[in-house]
Coordinates of C-alpha atoms in Angstrom, one line a residue:
X94 CA 26.1 25.5 -36.9
X95 CA 24.3 23.0 -34.7
X96 CA 22.2 20.4 -36.5
X97 CA 19.0 19.9 -34.5
X98 CA 18.5 16.5 -36.1
X99 CA 21.5 15.3 -34.2
X100 CA 20.1 16.1 -30.7
X101 CA 19.6 12.9 -28.6
X102 CA 16.0 12.0 -28.0
X103 CA 14.7 14.0 -30.9
X104 CA 13.5 13.1 -34.4
X105 CA 12.4 15.4 -37.1
X106 CA 8.7 15.4 -38.0
X107 CA 8.4 13.9 -41.6
X108 CA 6.5 17.0 -42.7
X109 CA 9.2 19.4 -41.5
X110 CA 10.6 21.3 -44.5
X111 CA 11.8 24.9 -44.2
X112 CA 11.0 25.3 -40.5
X113 CA 12.6 23.2 -37.7
X114 CA 9.3 21.5 -36.7
X115 CA 10.2 18.4 -34.6
X116 CA 8.4 15.8 -32.5
X117 CA 10.1 14.4 -29.4
X118 CA 9.3 10.7 -28.9
X119 CA 10.1 9.2 -25.5
X120 CA 10.1 5.5 -24.6
X121 CA 7.0 4.2 -22.9
X122 CA 6.9 3.6 -19.1
X123 CA 8.2 0.3 -17.9
X124 CA 8.0 0.8 -14.1
X125 CA 5.4 -1.4 -12.4
X126 CA 5.1 -2.5 -8.8
X127 CA 6.4 -6.0 -8.6
X128 CA 8.2 -5.8 -11.9
X129 CA 11.9 -5.2 -12.6
X130 CA 13.2 -1.6 -12.1
X131 CA 14.1 -0.1 -15.5
X132 CA 17.8 -0.2 -16.0
X133 CA 19.8 3.0 -16.0
X134 CA 23.3 4.4 -16.3
X135 CA 23.8 8.1 -16.3
X136 CA 26.1 11.0 -15.2
X137 CA 25.7 12.1 -11.6
X138 CA 27.3 14.4 -9.0
X139 CA 28.8 12.3 -6.2
X140 CA 30.7 13.8 -3.3
X141 CA 31.1 17.1 -5.2
X142 CA 32.5 15.6 -8.4
X143 CA 30.9 14.6 -11.7
X144 CA 30.8 10.8 -12.0
X145 CA 28.2 8.3 -12.9
X146 CA 25.7 5.9 -11.4
X147 CA 24.1 2.6 -12.7
X148 CA 21.3 0.5 -11.3
X149 CA 23.6 -2.5 -11.4
X150 CA 25.9 -0.9 -8.8
X151 CA 23.2 -1.3 -6.2
X152 CA 22.3 -4.9 -6.7
X153 CA 22.1 -6.7 -3.3
X154 CA 21.0 -3.6 -1.5
X155 CA 17.8 -1.7 -1.2
X156 CA 17.5 1.5 -3.2
X157 CA 15.3 4.6 -3.0
X158 CA 15.3 6.5 -6.3
X159 CA 13.5 9.8 -6.0
X160 CA 12.8 12.2 -8.8
X161 CA 12.3 16.0 -8.6
X162 CA 11.4 18.6 -11.2
X163 CA 14.2 21.1 -11.4
X164 CA 17.4 22.5 -9.9
X165 CA 17.4 26.0 -8.4
X166 CA 13.7 25.9 -7.5
X167 CA 11.7 25.9 -4.3
X168 CA 10.3 22.6 -3.0
X169 CA 13.1 20.5 -4.5
X170 CA 15.9 21.6 -2.3
X171 CA 13.9 21.0 0.8
X172 CA 13.4 17.4 -0.2
X173 CA 16.9 16.7 -1.3
X174 CA 18.5 18.3 1.7
X175 CA 16.1 16.4 4.0
X176 CA 17.0 13.0 2.5
X177 CA 20.7 13.8 2.3
X178 CA 20.8 14.9 6.0
X179 CA 19.3 11.5 7.0
X180 CA 21.0 9.2 4.6
X181 CA 22.8 7.4 7.5
X182 CA 19.4 6.2 8.8
X183 CA 18.7 4.6 5.4
X184 CA 22.2 3.2 5.1
X185 CA 21.7 1.5 8.5
X186 CA 18.7 -0.3 6.8
X187 CA 20.9 -1.5 3.9
X188 CA 19.4 1.1 1.7
X189 CA 21.0 3.7 -0.6
X190 CA 19.4 6.9 -2.0
X191 CA 19.6 8.6 -5.4
X192 CA 18.1 11.9 -6.3
X193 CA 17.4 12.5 -10.0
X194 CA 16.1 15.2 -12.4
X195 CA 16.4 16.0 -16.1
X196 CA 18.9 18.8 -15.4
X197 CA 22.5 18.4 -16.6
X198 CA 25.3 17.2 -14.3
X199 CA 26.9 20.7 -14.6
X200 CA 23.8 22.4 -13.3
X201 CA 23.7 19.9 -10.5
X202 CA 27.3 20.7 -9.6
X203 CA 26.6 24.4 -9.7
X204 CA 23.6 24.0 -7.4
X205 CA 25.6 21.9 -4.9
X206 CA 28.4 24.5 -4.9
X207 CA 25.8 27.3 -4.1
X208 CA 25.4 27.8 -0.3
X209 CA 22.1 26.9 1.2
X210 CA 21.5 30.4 2.4
X211 CA 21.6 31.5 -1.3
X212 CA 19.2 28.9 -2.6
X213 CA 21.8 26.1 -3.2
X214 CA 22.1 22.6 -1.8
X215 CA 25.5 22.8 -0.2
X216 CA 27.3 19.5 0.6
X217 CA 25.4 16.5 -0.5
X218 CA 25.8 13.0 0.9
X219 CA 23.7 11.3 -1.9
X220 CA 24.3 11.1 -5.6
X221 CA 22.2 13.4 -7.9
X222 CA 21.7 11.8 -11.2
X223 CA 21.4 13.8 -14.5
X224 CA 18.9 12.3 -17.0
X225 CA 19.5 14.9 -19.7
X226 CA 18.0 12.8 -22.5
X227 CA 14.9 12.3 -20.3
X228 CA 14.7 8.7 -21.4
X229 CA 15.2 7.2 -17.9
X230 CA 12.4 9.4 -16.5
X231 CA 10.1 8.4 -19.3
X232 CA 10.8 4.7 -18.7
X233 CA 10.1 5.2 -15.0
X234 CA 6.8 6.8 -15.9
X235 CA 7.7 10.0 -14.1
X236 CA 8.3 12.4 -17.0
X237 CA 5.8 15.2 -17.5
X238 CA 6.4 15.4 -21.3
X239 CA 4.7 18.7 -22.0
X240 CA 7.1 20.4 -19.5
X241 CA 10.1 18.2 -20.1
X242 CA 10.7 17.7 -16.4
X243 CA 10.1 14.9 -13.8
X244 CA 7.2 14.8 -11.3
X245 CA 8.0 13.9 -7.7
X246 CA 8.2 10.1 -8.1
X247 CA 9.7 7.9 -5.5
X248 CA 10.6 4.2 -6.1
X249 CA 11.6 1.6 -3.5
X250 CA 13.7 -1.0 -5.3
X251 CA 14.6 -4.3 -3.5
X252 CA 18.0 -6.1 -3.6
X253 CA 16.8 -8.2 -6.6
X254 CA 16.1 -4.9 -8.3
X255 CA 12.4 -5.3 -8.5
X256 CA 10.1 -2.3 -7.6
X257 CA 8.3 -2.7 -4.3
X258 CA 6.6 0.7 -4.0
X259 CA 5.9 3.8 -6.1
X260 CA 4.6 7.1 -5.0
X261 CA 4.0 10.1 -7.3
X262 CA 3.3 13.7 -6.3
X263 CA 2.6 16.7 -8.4
X264 CA 5.2 19.5 -8.5
X265 CA 4.0 21.6 -5.6
X266 CA 3.8 18.8 -3.0
X267 CA 7.0 17.8 -1.2
X268 CA 7.5 14.3 0.3
X269 CA 7.9 13.1 3.8
X270 CA 11.2 11.4 4.7
X271 CA 9.7 9.6 7.7
X272 CA 7.0 8.1 5.5
X273 CA 9.6 7.0 2.9
X274 CA 11.5 5.3 5.7
X275 CA 8.4 3.7 7.1
X276 CA 7.5 2.3 3.7
X277 CA 11.0 1.0 3.2
X278 CA 10.8 -0.8 6.6
X279 CA 7.4 -2.2 5.7
X280 CA 8.8 -3.6 2.5
X281 CA 11.7 -5.1 4.3
X282 CA 9.5 -6.6 7.0
X283 CA 7.2 -8.3 4.5
X284 CA 10.3 -9.6 2.6
X285 CA 11.9 -11.0 5.7
X286 CA 8.9 -12.4 7.7
X287 CA 6.3 -13.2 5.0
X288 CA 3.6 -11.4 7.0
X289 CA 1.7 -8.4 5.8
X290 CA 1.5 -4.9 7.2
X291 CA -2.0 -3.4 8.0
X292 CA -3.0 0.2 7.8
X293 CA -0.9 2.6 9.8
X294 CA 1.7 -0.1 10.5
X295 CA 4.8 1.1 12.3
X296 CA 8.0 -0.9 12.9
X297 CA 7.4 -3.1 15.9
X298 CA 3.6 -3.0 15.3
X299 CA 1.3 -5.9 14.8
X300 CA 1.3 -7.6 11.4
X301 CA -1.0 -10.1 9.8
X302 CA -0.4 -13.6 8.7
X303 CA -1.7 -13.7 5.1
X304 CA -4.4 -16.3 5.6
X305 CA -8.0 -16.5 6.8
X306 CA -6.9 -17.7 10.2
X307 CA -4.3 -15.0 10.4
X308 CA -6.8 -12.3 9.6
X309 CA -9.2 -13.7 12.3
X310 CA -6.4 -13.7 14.8
X311 CA -5.3 -10.2 14.0
X312 CA -8.8 -8.7 14.1
X313 CA -9.8 -10.7 17.2
X314 CA -7.0 -9.0 19.0
X315 CA -8.0 -5.6 17.5
X316 CA -11.6 -6.3 18.7
X317 CA -10.4 -6.9 22.2
X318 CA -8.6 -3.6 22.2
X319 CA -11.7 -1.9 20.8
X320 CA -14.3 -3.3 23.2
X321 CA -15.5 0.2 23.7
X322 CA -17.1 0.2 20.2
X323 CA -20.8 0.8 20.1
X324 CA -22.8 -2.4 20.2
X325 CA -24.9 -3.1 17.2
X326 CA -27.7 -5.6 16.5
X327 CA -29.0 -5.1 20.0
X328 CA -32.3 -6.8 19.3
X329 CA -30.5 -10.1 18.7
X330 CA -29.8 -12.2 21.7
X331 CA -26.1 -12.8 22.4
X332 CA -24.9 -16.2 23.5
X333 CA -22.2 -16.2 26.2
X334 CA -20.9 -19.8 26.3
X335 CA -20.7 -23.0 24.3
X336 CA -23.1 -24.6 26.8
X337 CA -25.7 -21.9 26.0
X338 CA -25.1 -22.5 22.3
X339 CA -25.7 -26.3 22.7
X340 CA -28.9 -25.7 24.6
X341 CA -30.3 -23.5 21.9
X342 CA -29.5 -25.7 18.9
X343 CA -30.9 -28.7 20.7
X344 CA -34.2 -27.0 21.4
X345 CA -37.5 -27.3 19.5
X346 CA -37.2 -24.1 17.4
X347 CA -34.9 -23.7 14.4
X348 CA -31.9 -21.5 15.2
X349 CA -29.8 -19.0 13.2
X350 CA -26.5 -18.1 14.7
X351 CA -24.7 -15.0 13.5
X352 CA -20.9 -15.2 14.1
X353 CA -19.6 -11.6 14.2
X354 CA -17.0 -9.3 15.7
X355 CA -17.4 -5.7 17.0
X356 CA -14.8 -4.5 14.5
X357 CA -16.4 -6.1 11.5
X358 CA -17.8 -3.5 9.1
X359 CA -20.0 -5.9 7.1
X360 CA -21.3 -7.4 10.4
X361 CA -22.4 -3.9 11.4
X362 CA -23.9 -3.2 8.0
X363 CA -26.0 -6.4 7.9
X364 CA -27.2 -6.2 11.5
X365 CA -30.4 -4.1 10.9
X366 CA -31.4 -6.5 8.1
X367 CA -31.0 -9.5 10.5
X368 CA -33.2 -7.7 13.1
X369 CA -35.9 -7.3 10.4
X370 CA -35.7 -11.0 9.5
X371 CA -36.1 -11.8 13.2
X372 CA -39.3 -9.7 13.3
X373 CA -40.7 -11.5 10.2
X374 CA -39.9 -15.0 11.6
X375 CA -40.8 -15.3 15.3
X376 CA -40.9 -19.1 14.8
X377 CA -37.1 -19.0 14.4
X378 CA -34.6 -18.2 17.2
X379 CA -31.9 -15.7 16.2
X380 CA -28.7 -15.4 18.2
X381 CA -25.3 -13.9 17.7
X382 CA -21.9 -15.1 18.8
X383 CA -19.1 -12.6 19.4
X384 CA -15.9 -14.3 18.0
X385 CA -13.7 -11.9 20.1
X386 CA -15.2 -13.3 23.3
X387 CA -12.6 -15.6 24.8
X388 CA -15.2 -18.0 26.1
X389 CA -16.4 -18.5 22.5
X390 CA -13.0 -19.0 20.8
X391 CA -13.3 -22.8 21.0
X392 CA -16.8 -22.7 19.6
X393 CA -15.7 -20.4 16.8
X394 CA -12.9 -22.8 15.8
X395 CA -15.1 -25.8 16.2
X396 CA -17.7 -24.4 13.9
X397 CA -15.0 -23.6 11.3
X398 CA -15.7 -19.9 11.1
X399 CA -13.0 -18.1 9.1
X400 CA -15.0 -15.3 7.5
X401 CA -17.2 -12.7 9.2
X402 CA -20.1 -12.4 9.3
X403 CA -21.0 -16.1 9.1
X404 CA -24.5 -17.4 9.5
X405 CA -25.2 -21.0 10.5
X406 CA -28.5 -22.8 10.5
X407 CA -29.6 -25.5 12.9
X408 CA -32.8 -27.6 13.4
X409 CA -33.3 -30.4 15.8
X410 CA -29.7 -30.2 17.0
X411 CA -28.2 -30.5 13.5
X412 CA -26.8 -28.1 11.0
X413 CA -29.2 -28.3 8.1
X414 CA -27.7 -26.2 5.3
X415 CA -24.4 -24.6 4.2
X416 CA -23.4 -21.6 6.1
X417 CA -23.6 -18.1 4.5
X418 CA -20.6 -15.8 4.9
X419 CA -20.4 -12.1 4.1
X420 CA -22.9 -9.4 3.2
X421 CA -25.3 -11.5 1.2
X422 CA -28.8 -10.4 2.1
X423 CA -30.8 -12.3 -0.5
X424 CA -29.0 -15.6 0.2
X425 CA -29.5 -15.0 4.0
X426 CA -33.2 -14.3 3.5
X427 CA -33.6 -17.5 1.4
X428 CA -31.7 -19.6 4.0
X429 CA -33.9 -18.4 6.8
X430 CA -37.1 -19.1 4.7
X431 CA -35.9 -22.7 4.2
X432 CA -35.9 -23.1 8.0
X433 CA -39.4 -21.8 8.5

């Protein structure tokens, strides 16, 4: 007779008496982006044989560990086959792949030995790990405890065995191999170059130096490429040259200069408010300076503009108060009143 109290991962509920009432207690999740990957060592099917895999075996290489719910199902084989068929592309990037579920290694092996045209996997080029105790899945935060199976979690682990990226899908949604590869390449690019990858980044695409100057540089280029964007703040006069700027600030009227860029969302949002302030204060000259204009690059740098929008205040040829940066309507209104 099998003693249920001896099963791994289970403990009897203290109140259990005549009936086999039990409570399964799993370890808490340990997986966090930027933190160490939870250690593991478990049986796996590798090259058609039952063997084992351990996290430590992959130290010094990138690793993608992806979980799936169950063998002999529907979405799962499409994912595993897709990753296995393209494993060489990942290997060329110094990256290995491991698939994992809470099925046993024997079930994995049976699934692999089943032809694809009969719902099996066929030959696999990647290990398929068996987390039968479900403890590894729990520590990776991927275990759906009420069902006892793993969600579709994918973890990119760097050569120092820290987690760089986590994605998690519900059971009915398969993953995209191209996107997993792109994310891997983005992680590798950041690690190698120290620059960061913007939205929709692709290998060979533009990156950003992680500084205020780097952001200005990136978005200035983006602004030049997006010069077709609809103009905003049309009621505000645009200055076209440093000479025009000097003539204005040296004049008799106080001047408010709005340093902006066509791509800047906050610049666009605050523009109608600036136009309202111009109507309220005809005694003040309002102008705007497009920081993506090549003729104004020197002026932008000279004025120390690093954040957009930035408003600067001049009177009698001198800057008379601290600049205001960002979407700060009350501060901007108060600053303009101080010039009046």
